[in-house]
Amino acid sequence: MSSWREKLSDETGAALLSALLVMILMAAVTAGFTALLITDTRVRSMDGTRTQAFYAAQAGLEQLTSDLGDLFATNFAPTSAAINALTVAPPALGVTWQQPDGSSGYTITYPTNAMGNPDATTTTVNSGPFQGLVGLATPYQILVTARLPDGSEASLTRTLQTVAIPVFQFGLFSENDLSFFAGPNFNFGGRVHSNDTIYISSGSGSTLTMSDRVTAVGEIIRTNLSNGWDTSSNYTGPVRIITAPGSYRNLGMSEGSLVGAPGSAFNEPTWTNLSTGTYNSNLMNGRTGARRLELPITAFGATPIDLVRRPVPGEDTANPQVLQQRFFSMASVRILLSDTAAEITNLPTVTGTAPVALGAVAPYAVDGTHPPFGVVPSSGTSGARSPAGTPVMGGFIKIEKQDNAGVWTDVTLDILNLGIASRQWPDPSTSSPNCAEPNPDAVVRLLRLRDNNSCLNGSTTATNYLPQVLYDAREGNIRDGVNNSDPMFFGGIIHYVEVDVNNLRRWLEGTIGTQGTNALNVNGYVLYFSDRRGNHDAMGNETAEYGFEDIVNPSSASGTPNNTLDTGEDFNGNGTLETYGATPQLVAGMWAPLDNSARPYTNLDPTNSISETEEINIARRNPAIFFRRALKLTNGQLGNIITPGFTVATENMAYIQGHWNANSAGFGNPHSATAVLADSLTLLSNNWSDRRSLQDPHEANPRNATTTWYRLAIIAGKGLSFPRPTVGSPPQDFGTDGGAHNFLRYLEDWGGQTLNYRGSIVSFFRSRQGIGVYKCCADVYSPPTRGYNFDTEFLIPSLLPPRTPMFRDVNTTGFAQIIRPQ
């Protein structure tokens, strides 16, 4: 019995002990799970805050990168102050931007030059669309540290490089189609690029040589000209494309990127094998690696033509990024003309000093000692078709200077008081009378002394002064060799303002005048010019456009306007045929042919009853009735252009008369790095005569050129291509824009003479004022021997013209997260 009871007691104790052990084990497990849960919760919480800090840091990094990119887009050489300002106000993301040592956690660092600004070094781009070009590169390091209230933080760093590529490092660049089909041998040199399509051929018996990389975002067309002409007729010359330094291969007629004209099938795999293989990517289109190259101004809603256009009122607050990239804002000196004073003074940054009225009221003089503003003589005088005393210019002028601090000052009277008149025209056949310049110190010449058997220098008689006028046959006659009787067409009568480049240099240096020194000098000086007198659409608004596009009319052999929008007429791309420019802007009391019947395409003698002398005087003794305004640059031969550099920008047509940055001995030294940006640019030889252009408006031969030298970079517009009309007998290249060899415009018979040009040719936009279609070679000109060459000095950034437009790129070179112990 006792043994049974002892055994039961033992078993009961063991069970209790086991239960206790199980409870202890369960408690331990529970405690472990609880500890694990608490730890996991803490870890998860810590991981969540670290993730939050990481994303905040990443957002800050992207914001700072974007801000730096935007700054670089508007200014390829920003100051340290401008860059440091980007770090002052980091985004509000609920974090503290702070490094562990308490310093800022939102920074940009970079090497600096002696002035304390970012140090840009010259570098050759090794890859991408800019490969092989020389640019200005600056390395930057962005560092952001985002810290949460609980101490969690994340640090990210990014290294990047800003690269500015000058557009003048291209021999030929075009935003639109680019054509090659020269009759004689052509080898300009330099890189060639089109953001559209390149048509490439050569006249039979001649050779086109492309001695550097050729790229087109669109297509490379070998079988047709841009007007549709089949190149198997008259354009069978070899086209030599570089394959490696010093090595070339002819591009066959069947080796374009398409099998035929635009719209035909891809020429594959032949094209890709040729582009990336045979030509070693020295010949590319968009499918084999070419990429669009954009100006920074386009990133802010503007277009490339806005480089040379005036701003709109209020742009300083509505779109300051565009305003600061306009040459209007970057100028050292700007010359503005409009019909009303308000159209000038309403522009942003223009000073409040009232513009000068150009002869609107008596006594028509700038001051008591200089030439008066001109007026129309009595109605009995040959050519007078306006009431006696009518100002021959009209409108208002305002000239301003910007200093190195960015402050604008009105200098209108300081310039005008140096004189405003040009010498009277000598008879082209006798060169007499050979009068001296009446105002030898004049920077701006608005008027010309009338013809007379003796010199009229010093005259204070207002009727002795006439507008500055020339005749442009390309703009005047719609078709070459058709309806080319002597009377001038209104569309070709160009009223211009002359700038004497040598006297502008003297004024800027302080030799003449009193206000020219201390003008803004950024590796040289910039002149901006805009003349909008007579420029209004149907609503009365200035447009900076001619306003008459009805010029192609393919069903008419003579180009008679048809009031229909045809291919090749929509210059501004708005889908509307502009014709408001065909309405004459008449002064009350004008009479025929200056009446409401006048149109750009009608001539000055519709009844065939006016003598040649009377016709010429009608053209030059009366105010302009159509918006045909231009800038003529004179006296720019070697040594006359201010150094180290000089850039001219105008939204008008431009003409350069005589040697530019060179002399009769050729391209010499010391020269200035120069550029001209214009709606269109025409080169006039040393032998050019405004008077002869009026006497022989549609006969190129009497307008004989002489060998002349020009050294400058050029940005200008060009025309639209259109299908070659089938009516009449137009030349085989009619409907093209003239091709690269005719981008520089001529108005003379250059037969037997050489036009020597050294520079870079760029077309960013379609012309809006000089819209006359390309035509040769009866009425307008006979081609010169083209001594054309790319200026290799432009491959050296320090030798570029001031304010050279830049393509800009931001390349990320590294990214990392900085891990620190917690």
PDB file of N, CA and C in Angstrom, residues 12 17 29 149 166 206 214 280 283 311 322 333 405 485 499 577 644 646 798:
ATOM      1  N   THR A  12       2.819  12.633  -9.318  1.00  0.00           N
ATOM      2  CA  THR A  12       2.174  13.965  -9.231  1.00  0.00           C
ATOM      3  C   THR A  12       3.214  15.075  -9.205  1.00  0.00           C
ATOM      4  N   LEU A  17       6.151  19.470 -12.001  1.00  0.00           N
ATOM      5  CA  LEU A  17       7.441  20.009 -12.467  1.00  0.00           C
ATOM      6  C   LEU A  17       7.448  20.189 -13.980  1.00  0.00           C
ATOM      7  N   VAL A  29       9.649  31.659 -24.646  1.00  0.00           N
ATOM      8  CA  VAL A  29       9.339  31.811 -26.072  1.00  0.00           C
ATOM      9  C   VAL A  29       8.545  33.092 -26.307  1.00  0.00           C
ATOM     10  N   PRO A 149      13.635  64.415 -38.236  1.00  0.00           N
ATOM     11  CA  PRO A 149      13.713  64.795 -36.808  1.00  0.00           C
ATOM     12  C   PRO A 149      14.244  63.701 -35.900  1.00  0.00           C
ATOM     13  N   PRO A 166      30.091  75.838 -79.245  1.00  0.00           N
ATOM     14  CA  PRO A 166      29.779  76.992 -80.101  1.00  0.00           C
ATOM     15  C   PRO A 166      29.229  76.540 -81.460  1.00  0.00           C
ATOM     16  N   SER A 206      31.716  68.190-111.970  1.00  0.00           N
ATOM     17  CA  SER A 206      32.340  68.812-110.799  1.00  0.00           C
ATOM     18  C   SER A 206      32.284  67.849-109.627  1.00  0.00           C
ATOM     19  N   VAL A 214      29.305  64.488 -91.555  1.00  0.00           N
ATOM     20  CA  VAL A 214      28.036  64.976 -92.094  1.00  0.00           C
ATOM     21  C   VAL A 214      26.911  64.242 -91.379  1.00  0.00           C
ATOM     22  N   ASN A 280      32.336  54.842 -91.113  1.00  0.00           N
ATOM     23  CA  ASN A 280      32.778  54.984 -89.723  1.00  0.00           C
ATOM     24  C   ASN A 280      32.020  56.077 -88.977  1.00  0.00           C
ATOM     25  N   LEU A 283      29.109  59.737 -91.706  1.00  0.00           N
ATOM     26  CA  LEU A 283      27.913  60.071 -92.459  1.00  0.00           C
ATOM     27  C   LEU A 283      26.751  59.395 -91.744  1.00  0.00           C
ATOM     28  N   PRO A 311      11.947  91.815 -77.995  1.00  0.00           N
ATOM     29  CA  PRO A 311      11.048  91.152 -77.056  1.00  0.00           C
ATOM     30  C   PRO A 311       9.641  91.733 -77.159  1.00  0.00           C
ATOM     31  N   VAL A 322      13.840  83.966 -71.771  1.00  0.00           N
ATOM     32  CA  VAL A 322      13.922  84.269 -73.201  1.00  0.00           C
ATOM     33  C   VAL A 322      14.511  85.659 -73.406  1.00  0.00           C
ATOM     34  N   VAL A 333      25.290  98.125 -77.849  1.00  0.00           N
ATOM     35  CA  VAL A 333      24.559  99.265 -78.410  1.00  0.00           C
ATOM     36  C   VAL A 333      23.362  98.711 -79.167  1.00  0.00           C
ATOM     37  N   ALA A 405      27.898  97.004 -66.184  1.00  0.00           N
ATOM     38  CA  ALA A 405      27.056  96.683 -65.037  1.00  0.00           C
ATOM     39  C   ALA A 405      25.631  96.340 -65.463  1.00  0.00           C
ATOM     40  N   SER A 485      11.085  94.073-117.500  1.00  0.00           N
ATOM     41  CA  SER A 485      11.301  95.368-118.130  1.00  0.00           C
ATOM     42  C   SER A 485      11.876  96.314-117.089  1.00  0.00           C
ATOM     43  N   VAL A 499      25.169 101.790 -91.120  1.00  0.00           N
ATOM     44  CA  VAL A 499      26.053 101.913 -89.959  1.00  0.00           C
ATOM     45  C   VAL A 499      27.483 101.869 -90.457  1.00  0.00           C
ATOM     46  N   LEU A 577      -1.939  82.202 -95.336  1.00  0.00           N
ATOM     47  CA  LEU A 577      -1.259  83.023 -96.322  1.00  0.00           C
ATOM     48  C   LEU A 577      -1.308  84.477 -95.870  1.00  0.00           C
ATOM     49  N   PRO A 644      38.382  92.995 -79.412  1.00  0.00           N
ATOM     50  CA  PRO A 644      38.783  91.735 -80.040  1.00  0.00           C
ATOM     51  C   PRO A 644      37.703  91.078 -80.881  1.00  0.00           C
ATOM     52  N   PHE A 646      33.388  91.555 -82.660  1.00  0.00           N
ATOM     53  CA  PHE A 646      32.240  92.416 -82.971  1.00  0.00           C
ATOM     54  C   PHE A 646      31.154  91.564 -83.610  1.00  0.00           C
ATOM     55  N   SER A 798      38.369  80.769 -77.619  1.00  0.00           N
ATOM     56  CA  SER A 798      38.783  82.144 -77.307  1.00  0.00           C
ATOM     57  C   SER A 798      38.803  83.044 -78.540  1.00  0.00           C
TER      58      SER A 798
END
